[in-house]
Amino acid sequence: MARCYVREVFPTKSVQTRRNNDKELANLLRVFGHMPMDAIAPMHIREYLDMFEFCP
């Protein structure tokens, strides 16, 4: 899915958005890159959000 996003959507974004997406994508791939998409559960998303303190 990440490869598809980078190939199809990423080029349509502004330069600043692409910079931000690069950082975000690196974090996502580091945490979830080894997992099949159908193995990612809500608890994994919650742990990810807690790790990066996106949620209070």
mmCIF file of the N, C-alpha and C atoms, coordinates in Angstrom:
data_MODEL
# 
_entry.id   MODEL 
# 
loop_
_atom_site.group_PDB 
_atom_site.id 
_atom_site.type_symbol 
_atom_site.label_atom_id 
_atom_site.label_alt_id 
_atom_site.label_comp_id 
_atom_site.label_asym_id 
_atom_site.label_entity_id 
_atom_site.label_seq_id 
_atom_site.pdbx_PDB_ins_code 
_atom_site.Cartn_x 
_atom_site.Cartn_y 
_atom_site.Cartn_z 
_atom_site.occupancy 
_atom_site.B_iso_or_equiv 
_atom_site.pdbx_formal_charge 
_atom_site.auth_seq_id 
_atom_site.auth_comp_id 
_atom_site.auth_asym_id 
_atom_site.auth_atom_id 
_atom_site.pdbx_PDB_model_num 
ATOM 1   N N  . MET A 1 1  ? 0.819  -1.182 0.000  1.00 0.00 ? 1  MET A N  1 
ATOM 2   C CA . MET A 1 1  ? 0.000  0.000  0.000  1.00 0.00 ? 1  MET A CA 1 
ATOM 3   C C  . MET A 1 1  ? 0.873  1.260  0.000  1.00 0.00 ? 1  MET A C  1 
ATOM 4   N N  . ALA A 1 2  ? 1.951  1.247  0.759  1.00 0.00 ? 2  ALA A N  1 
ATOM 5   C CA . ALA A 1 2  ? 2.846  2.402  0.814  1.00 0.00 ? 2  ALA A CA 1 
ATOM 6   C C  . ALA A 1 2  ? 3.461  2.675  -0.555 1.00 0.00 ? 2  ALA A C  1 
ATOM 7   N N  . ARG A 1 3  ? 3.865  1.604  -1.244 1.00 0.00 ? 3  ARG A N  1 
ATOM 8   C CA . ARG A 1 3  ? 4.453  1.789  -2.578 1.00 0.00 ? 3  ARG A CA 1 
ATOM 9   C C  . ARG A 1 3  ? 3.446  2.409  -3.537 1.00 0.00 ? 3  ARG A C  1 
ATOM 10  N N  . CYS A 1 4  ? 2.200  1.972  -3.452 1.00 0.00 ? 4  CYS A N  1 
ATOM 11  C CA . CYS A 1 4  ? 1.146  2.512  -4.295 1.00 0.00 ? 4  CYS A CA 1 
ATOM 12  C C  . CYS A 1 4  ? 0.943  4.003  -3.996 1.00 0.00 ? 4  CYS A C  1 
ATOM 13  N N  . TYR A 1 5  ? 0.911  4.358  -2.723 1.00 0.00 ? 5  TYR A N  1 
ATOM 14  C CA . TYR A 1 5  ? 0.752  5.759  -2.328 1.00 0.00 ? 5  TYR A CA 1 
ATOM 15  C C  . TYR A 1 5  ? 1.904  6.597  -2.881 1.00 0.00 ? 5  TYR A C  1 
ATOM 16  N N  . VAL A 1 6  ? 3.107  6.128  -2.683 1.00 0.00 ? 6  VAL A N  1 
ATOM 17  C CA . VAL A 1 6  ? 4.282  6.881  -3.142 1.00 0.00 ? 6  VAL A CA 1 
ATOM 18  C C  . VAL A 1 6  ? 4.263  7.030  -4.664 1.00 0.00 ? 6  VAL A C  1 
ATOM 19  N N  . ARG A 1 7  ? 3.861  6.003  -5.357 1.00 0.00 ? 7  ARG A N  1 
ATOM 20  C CA . ARG A 1 7  ? 3.848  6.028  -6.826 1.00 0.00 ? 7  ARG A CA 1 
ATOM 21  C C  . ARG A 1 7  ? 2.713  6.891  -7.372 1.00 0.00 ? 7  ARG A C  1 
ATOM 22  N N  . GLU A 1 8  ? 1.517  6.778  -6.794 1.00 0.00 ? 8  GLU A N  1 
ATOM 23  C CA . GLU A 1 8  ? 0.351  7.404  -7.398 1.00 0.00 ? 8  GLU A CA 1 
ATOM 24  C C  . GLU A 1 8  ? -0.087 8.728  -6.759 1.00 0.00 ? 8  GLU A C  1 
ATOM 25  N N  . VAL A 1 9  ? 0.044  8.847  -5.456 1.00 0.00 ? 9  VAL A N  1 
ATOM 26  C CA . VAL A 1 9  ? -0.477 10.022 -4.762 1.00 0.00 ? 9  VAL A CA 1 
ATOM 27  C C  . VAL A 1 9  ? 0.617  11.034 -4.446 1.00 0.00 ? 9  VAL A C  1 
ATOM 28  N N  . PHE A 1 10 ? 1.739  10.547 -3.990 1.00 0.00 ? 10 PHE A N  1 
ATOM 29  C CA . PHE A 1 10 ? 2.857  11.398 -3.562 1.00 0.00 ? 10 PHE A CA 1 
ATOM 30  C C  . PHE A 1 10 ? 3.206  12.471 -4.604 1.00 0.00 ? 10 PHE A C  1 
ATOM 31  N N  . PRO A 1 11 ? 3.312  12.132 -5.893 1.00 0.00 ? 11 PRO A N  1 
ATOM 32  C CA . PRO A 1 11 ? 3.683  13.148 -6.889 1.00 0.00 ? 11 PRO A CA 1 
ATOM 33  C C  . PRO A 1 11 ? 2.672  14.286 -7.024 1.00 0.00 ? 11 PRO A C  1 
ATOM 34  N N  . THR A 1 12 ? 1.452  14.098 -6.575 1.00 0.00 ? 12 THR A N  1 
ATOM 35  C CA . THR A 1 12 ? 0.437  15.145 -6.698 1.00 0.00 ? 12 THR A CA 1 
ATOM 36  C C  . THR A 1 12 ? 0.475  16.129 -5.540 1.00 0.00 ? 12 THR A C  1 
ATOM 37  N N  . LYS A 1 13 ? 1.287  15.852 -4.535 1.00 0.00 ? 13 LYS A N  1 
ATOM 38  C CA . LYS A 1 13 ? 1.350  16.674 -3.334 1.00 0.00 ? 13 LYS A CA 1 
ATOM 39  C C  . LYS A 1 13 ? 2.345  17.818 -3.486 1.00 0.00 ? 13 LYS A C  1 
ATOM 40  N N  . SER A 1 14 ? 2.176  18.846 -2.668 1.00 0.00 ? 14 SER A N  1 
ATOM 41  C CA . SER A 1 14 ? 3.120  19.961 -2.671 1.00 0.00 ? 14 SER A CA 1 
ATOM 42  C C  . SER A 1 14 ? 4.454  19.509 -2.088 1.00 0.00 ? 14 SER A C  1 
ATOM 43  N N  . VAL A 1 15 ? 5.474  20.300 -2.299 1.00 0.00 ? 15 VAL A N  1 
ATOM 44  C CA . VAL A 1 15 ? 6.816  19.966 -1.811 1.00 0.00 ? 15 VAL A CA 1 
ATOM 45  C C  . VAL A 1 15 ? 6.811  19.802 -0.295 1.00 0.00 ? 15 VAL A C  1 
ATOM 46  N N  . GLN A 1 16 ? 6.175  20.724 0.417  1.00 0.00 ? 16 GLN A N  1 
ATOM 47  C CA . GLN A 1 16 ? 6.149  20.646 1.881  1.00 0.00 ? 16 GLN A CA 1 
ATOM 48  C C  . GLN A 1 16 ? 5.383  19.416 2.349  1.00 0.00 ? 16 GLN A C  1 
ATOM 49  N N  . THR A 1 17 ? 4.285  19.098 1.709  1.00 0.00 ? 17 THR A N  1 
ATOM 50  C CA . THR A 1 17 ? 3.517  17.906 2.074  1.00 0.00 ? 17 THR A CA 1 
ATOM 51  C C  . THR A 1 17 ? 4.337  16.654 1.831  1.00 0.00 ? 17 THR A C  1 
ATOM 52  N N  . ARG A 1 18 ? 5.083  16.612 0.731  1.00 0.00 ? 18 ARG A N  1 
ATOM 53  C CA . ARG A 1 18 ? 5.936  15.449 0.456  1.00 0.00 ? 18 ARG A CA 1 
ATOM 54  C C  . ARG A 1 18 ? 7.010  15.303 1.518  1.00 0.00 ? 18 ARG A C  1 
ATOM 55  N N  . ARG A 1 19 ? 7.569  16.402 1.973  1.00 0.00 ? 19 ARG A N  1 
ATOM 56  C CA . ARG A 1 19 ? 8.570  16.328 3.058  1.00 0.00 ? 19 ARG A CA 1 
ATOM 57  C C  . ARG A 1 19 ? 7.946  15.743 4.320  1.00 0.00 ? 19 ARG A C  1 
ATOM 58  N N  . ASN A 1 20 ? 6.776  16.244 4.680  1.00 0.00 ? 20 ASN A N  1 
ATOM 59  C CA . ASN A 1 20 ? 6.083  15.737 5.865  1.00 0.00 ? 20 ASN A CA 1 
ATOM 60  C C  . ASN A 1 20 ? 5.726  14.262 5.688  1.00 0.00 ? 20 ASN A C  1 
ATOM 61  N N  . ASN A 1 21 ? 5.218  13.913 4.514  1.00 0.00 ? 21 ASN A N  1 
ATOM 62  C CA . ASN A 1 21 ? 4.850  12.523 4.246  1.00 0.00 ? 21 ASN A CA 1 
ATOM 63  C C  . ASN A 1 21 ? 6.051  11.602 4.319  1.00 0.00 ? 21 ASN A C  1 
ATOM 64  N N  . ASP A 1 22 ? 7.209  12.059 3.871  1.00 0.00 ? 22 ASP A N  1 
ATOM 65  C CA . ASP A 1 22 ? 8.427  11.239 3.960  1.00 0.00 ? 22 ASP A CA 1 
ATOM 66  C C  . ASP A 1 22 ? 8.703  10.842 5.404  1.00 0.00 ? 22 ASP A C  1 
ATOM 67  N N  . LYS A 1 23 ? 8.614  11.807 6.309  1.00 0.00 ? 23 LYS A N  1 
ATOM 68  C CA . LYS A 1 23 ? 8.858  11.536 7.730  1.00 0.00 ? 23 LYS A CA 1 
ATOM 69  C C  . LYS A 1 23 ? 7.797  10.600 8.294  1.00 0.00 ? 23 LYS A C  1 
ATOM 70  N N  . GLU A 1 24 ? 6.544  10.881 7.971  1.00 0.00 ? 24 GLU A N  1 
ATOM 71  C CA . GLU A 1 24 ? 5.443  10.063 8.482  1.00 0.00 ? 24 GLU A CA 1 
ATOM 72  C C  . GLU A 1 24 ? 5.524  8.641  7.946  1.00 0.00 ? 24 GLU A C  1 
ATOM 73  N N  . LEU A 1 25 ? 5.830  8.522  6.666  1.00 0.00 ? 25 LEU A N  1 
ATOM 74  C CA . LEU A 1 25 ? 5.926  7.202  6.052  1.00 0.00 ? 25 LEU A CA 1 
ATOM 75  C C  . LEU A 1 25 ? 7.071  6.393  6.649  1.00 0.00 ? 25 LEU A C  1 
ATOM 76  N N  . ALA A 1 26 ? 8.180  7.051  6.932  1.00 0.00 ? 26 ALA A N  1 
ATOM 77  C CA . ALA A 1 26 ? 9.310  6.354  7.557  1.00 0.00 ? 26 ALA A CA 1 
ATOM 78  C C  . ALA A 1 26 ? 8.895  5.771  8.908  1.00 0.00 ? 26 ALA A C  1 
ATOM 79  N N  . ASN A 1 27 ? 8.168  6.553  9.706  1.00 0.00 ? 27 ASN A N  1 
ATOM 80  C CA . ASN A 1 27 ? 7.685  6.063  11.006 1.00 0.00 ? 27 ASN A CA 1 
ATOM 81  C C  . ASN A 1 27 ? 6.714  4.905  10.829 1.00 0.00 ? 27 ASN A C  1 
ATOM 82  N N  . LEU A 1 28 ? 5.771  5.053  9.909  1.00 0.00 ? 28 LEU A N  1 
ATOM 83  C CA . LEU A 1 28 ? 4.785  3.996  9.681  1.00 0.00 ? 28 LEU A CA 1 
ATOM 84  C C  . LEU A 1 28 ? 5.451  2.697  9.235  1.00 0.00 ? 28 LEU A C  1 
ATOM 85  N N  . LEU A 1 29 ? 6.393  2.802  8.311  1.00 0.00 ? 29 LEU A N  1 
ATOM 86  C CA . LEU A 1 29 ? 7.064  1.602  7.816  1.00 0.00 ? 29 LEU A CA 1 
ATOM 87  C C  . LEU A 1 29 ? 7.936  0.958  8.889  1.00 0.00 ? 29 LEU A C  1 
ATOM 88  N N  . ARG A 1 30 ? 8.545  1.775  9.727  1.00 0.00 ? 30 ARG A N  1 
ATOM 89  C CA . ARG A 1 30 ? 9.365  1.225  10.804 1.00 0.00 ? 30 ARG A CA 1 
ATOM 90  C C  . ARG A 1 30 ? 8.522  0.399  11.770 1.00 0.00 ? 30 ARG A C  1 
ATOM 91  N N  . VAL A 1 31 ? 7.316  0.868  12.039 1.00 0.00 ? 31 VAL A N  1 
ATOM 92  C CA . VAL A 1 31 ? 6.453  0.194  13.003 1.00 0.00 ? 31 VAL A CA 1 
ATOM 93  C C  . VAL A 1 31 ? 5.629  -0.923 12.360 1.00 0.00 ? 31 VAL A C  1 
ATOM 94  N N  . PHE A 1 32 ? 5.063  -0.656 11.184 1.00 0.00 ? 32 PHE A N  1 
ATOM 95  C CA . PHE A 1 32 ? 4.123  -1.593 10.580 1.00 0.00 ? 32 PHE A CA 1 
ATOM 96  C C  . PHE A 1 32 ? 4.652  -2.292 9.332  1.00 0.00 ? 32 PHE A C  1 
ATOM 97  N N  . GLY A 1 33 ? 5.804  -1.909 8.845  1.00 0.00 ? 33 GLY A N  1 
ATOM 98  C CA . GLY A 1 33 ? 6.319  -2.434 7.587  1.00 0.00 ? 33 GLY A CA 1 
ATOM 99  C C  . GLY A 1 33 ? 6.486  -3.937 7.536  1.00 0.00 ? 33 GLY A C  1 
ATOM 100 N N  . HIS A 1 34 ? 6.706  -4.560 8.665  1.00 0.00 ? 34 HIS A N  1 
ATOM 101 C CA . HIS A 1 34 ? 6.906  -6.017 8.708  1.00 0.00 ? 34 HIS A CA 1 
ATOM 102 C C  . HIS A 1 34 ? 5.592  -6.783 8.828  1.00 0.00 ? 34 HIS A C  1 
ATOM 103 N N  . MET A 1 35 ? 4.483  -6.065 8.993  1.00 0.00 ? 35 MET A N  1 
ATOM 104 C CA . MET A 1 35 ? 3.188  -6.705 9.229  1.00 0.00 ? 35 MET A CA 1 
ATOM 105 C C  . MET A 1 35 ? 2.336  -6.717 7.964  1.00 0.00 ? 35 MET A C  1 
ATOM 106 N N  . PRO A 1 36 ? 1.644  -7.824 7.712  1.00 0.00 ? 36 PRO A N  1 
ATOM 107 C CA . PRO A 1 36 ? 0.659  -7.807 6.627  1.00 0.00 ? 36 PRO A CA 1 
ATOM 108 C C  . PRO A 1 36 ? -0.478 -6.845 7.001  1.00 0.00 ? 36 PRO A C  1 
ATOM 109 N N  . MET A 1 37 ? -1.054 -6.178 6.009  1.00 0.00 ? 37 MET A N  1 
ATOM 110 C CA . MET A 1 37 ? -2.115 -5.202 6.290  1.00 0.00 ? 37 MET A CA 1 
ATOM 111 C C  . MET A 1 37 ? -3.249 -5.793 7.110  1.00 0.00 ? 37 MET A C  1 
ATOM 112 N N  . ASP A 1 38 ? -3.648 -7.012 6.792  1.00 0.00 ? 38 ASP A N  1 
ATOM 113 C CA . ASP A 1 38 ? -4.788 -7.596 7.502  1.00 0.00 ? 38 ASP A CA 1 
ATOM 114 C C  . ASP A 1 38 ? -4.455 -8.037 8.927  1.00 0.00 ? 38 ASP A C  1 
ATOM 115 N N  . ALA A 1 39 ? -3.198 -7.931 9.310  1.00 0.00 ? 39 ALA A N  1 
ATOM 116 C CA . ALA A 1 39 ? -2.803 -8.268 10.677 1.00 0.00 ? 39 ALA A CA 1 
ATOM 117 C C  . ALA A 1 39 ? -2.798 -7.043 11.591 1.00 0.00 ? 39 ALA A C  1 
ATOM 118 N N  . ILE A 1 40 ? -2.912 -5.857 11.013 1.00 0.00 ? 40 ILE A N  1 
ATOM 119 C CA . ILE A 1 40 ? -2.903 -4.626 11.807 1.00 0.00 ? 40 ILE A CA 1 
ATOM 120 C C  . ILE A 1 40 ? -4.289 -4.426 12.408 1.00 0.00 ? 40 ILE A C  1 
ATOM 121 N N  . ALA A 1 41 ? -4.323 -4.407 13.730 1.00 0.00 ? 41 ALA A N  1 
ATOM 122 C CA . ALA A 1 41 ? -5.573 -4.281 14.476 1.00 0.00 ? 41 ALA A CA 1 
ATOM 123 C C  . ALA A 1 41 ? -5.641 -2.913 15.161 1.00 0.00 ? 41 ALA A C  1 
ATOM 124 N N  . PRO A 1 42 ? -6.820 -2.510 15.582 1.00 0.00 ? 42 PRO A N  1 
ATOM 125 C CA . PRO A 1 42 ? -6.954 -1.227 16.273 1.00 0.00 ? 42 PRO A CA 1 
ATOM 126 C C  . PRO A 1 42 ? -5.978 -1.048 17.435 1.00 0.00 ? 42 PRO A C  1 
ATOM 127 N N  . MET A 1 43 ? -5.684 -2.124 18.149 1.00 0.00 ? 43 MET A N  1 
ATOM 128 C CA . MET A 1 43 ? -4.738 -1.996 19.271 1.00 0.00 ? 43 MET A CA 1 
ATOM 129 C C  . MET A 1 43 ? -3.347 -1.598 18.778 1.00 0.00 ? 43 MET A C  1 
ATOM 130 N N  . HIS A 1 44 ? -2.964 -2.039 17.582 1.00 0.00 ? 44 HIS A N  1 
ATOM 131 C CA . HIS A 1 44 ? -1.663 -1.655 17.020 1.00 0.00 ? 44 HIS A CA 1 
ATOM 132 C C  . HIS A 1 44 ? -1.644 -0.167 16.679 1.00 0.00 ? 44 HIS A C  1 
ATOM 133 N N  . ILE A 1 45 ? -2.742 0.324  16.142 1.00 0.00 ? 45 ILE A N  1 
ATOM 134 C CA . ILE A 1 45 ? -2.840 1.751  15.819 1.00 0.00 ? 45 ILE A CA 1 
ATOM 135 C C  . ILE A 1 45 ? -2.754 2.572  17.093 1.00 0.00 ? 45 ILE A C  1 
ATOM 136 N N  . ARG A 1 46 ? -3.450 2.135  18.132 1.00 0.00 ? 46 ARG A N  1 
ATOM 137 C CA . ARG A 1 46 ? -3.426 2.843  19.410 1.00 0.00 ? 46 ARG A CA 1 
ATOM 138 C C  . ARG A 1 46 ? -2.005 2.886  19.975 1.00 0.00 ? 46 ARG A C  1 
ATOM 139 N N  . GLU A 1 47 ? -1.304 1.774  19.931 1.00 0.00 ? 47 GLU A N  1 
ATOM 140 C CA . GLU A 1 47 ? 0.078  1.732  20.409 1.00 0.00 ? 47 GLU A CA 1 
ATOM 141 C C  . GLU A 1 47 ? 0.954  2.679  19.595 1.00 0.00 ? 47 GLU A C  1 
ATOM 142 N N  . TYR A 1 48 ? 0.732  2.727  18.289 1.00 0.00 ? 48 TYR A N  1 
ATOM 143 C CA . TYR A 1 48 ? 1.493  3.636  17.420 1.00 0.00 ? 48 TYR A CA 1 
ATOM 144 C C  . TYR A 1 48 ? 1.228  5.088  17.814 1.00 0.00 ? 48 TYR A C  1 
ATOM 145 N N  . LEU A 1 49 ? -0.044 5.425  17.991 1.00 0.00 ? 49 LEU A N  1 
ATOM 146 C CA . LEU A 1 49 ? -0.383 6.792  18.370 1.00 0.00 ? 49 LEU A CA 1 
ATOM 147 C C  . LEU A 1 49 ? 0.215  7.155  19.720 1.00 0.00 ? 49 LEU A C  1 
ATOM 148 N N  . ASP A 1 50 ? 0.181  6.228  20.662 1.00 0.00 ? 50 ASP A N  1 
ATOM 149 C CA . ASP A 1 50 ? 0.784  6.473  21.973 1.00 0.00 ? 50 ASP A CA 1 
ATOM 150 C C  . ASP A 1 50 ? 2.285  6.667  21.859 1.00 0.00 ? 50 ASP A C  1 
ATOM 151 N N  . MET A 1 51 ? 2.907  5.885  20.993 1.00 0.00 ? 51 MET A N  1 
ATOM 152 C CA . MET A 1 51 ? 4.357  5.960  20.824 1.00 0.00 ? 51 MET A CA 1 
ATOM 153 C C  . MET A 1 51 ? 4.794  7.348  20.357 1.00 0.00 ? 51 MET A C  1 
ATOM 154 N N  . PHE A 1 52 ? 4.006  7.941  19.472 1.00 0.00 ? 52 PHE A N  1 
ATOM 155 C CA . PHE A 1 52 ? 4.369  9.236  18.921 1.00 0.00 ? 52 PHE A CA 1 
ATOM 156 C C  . PHE A 1 52 ? 3.563  10.373 19.546 1.00 0.00 ? 52 PHE A C  1 
ATOM 157 N N  . GLU A 1 53 ? 2.822  10.053 20.576 1.00 0.00 ? 53 GLU A N  1 
ATOM 158 C CA . GLU A 1 53 ? 2.064  11.038 21.358 1.00 0.00 ? 53 GLU A CA 1 
ATOM 159 C C  . GLU A 1 53 ? 1.154  11.887 20.498 1.00 0.00 ? 53 GLU A C  1 
ATOM 160 N N  . PHE A 1 54 ? 0.457  11.245 19.547 1.00 0.00 ? 54 PHE A N  1 
ATOM 161 C CA . PHE A 1 54 ? -0.505 11.969 18.728 1.00 0.00 ? 54 PHE A CA 1 
ATOM 162 C C  . PHE A 1 54 ? -1.812 12.168 19.463 1.00 0.00 ? 54 PHE A C  1 
ATOM 163 N N  . CYS A 1 55 ? -2.094 11.300 20.407 1.00 0.00 ? 55 CYS A N  1 
ATOM 164 C CA . CYS A 1 55 ? -3.359 11.372 21.132 1.00 0.00 ? 55 CYS A CA 1 
ATOM 165 C C  . CYS A 1 55 ? -3.086 11.623 22.619 1.00 0.00 ? 55 CYS A C  1 
ATOM 166 N N  . PRO A 1 56 ? -3.983 12.380 23.263 1.00 0.00 ? 56 PRO A N  1 
ATOM 167 C CA . PRO A 1 56 ? -3.790 12.625 24.705 1.00 0.00 ? 56 PRO A CA 1 
ATOM 168 C C  . PRO A 1 56 ? -4.021 11.377 25.533 1.00 0.00 ? 56 PRO A C  1 
# 
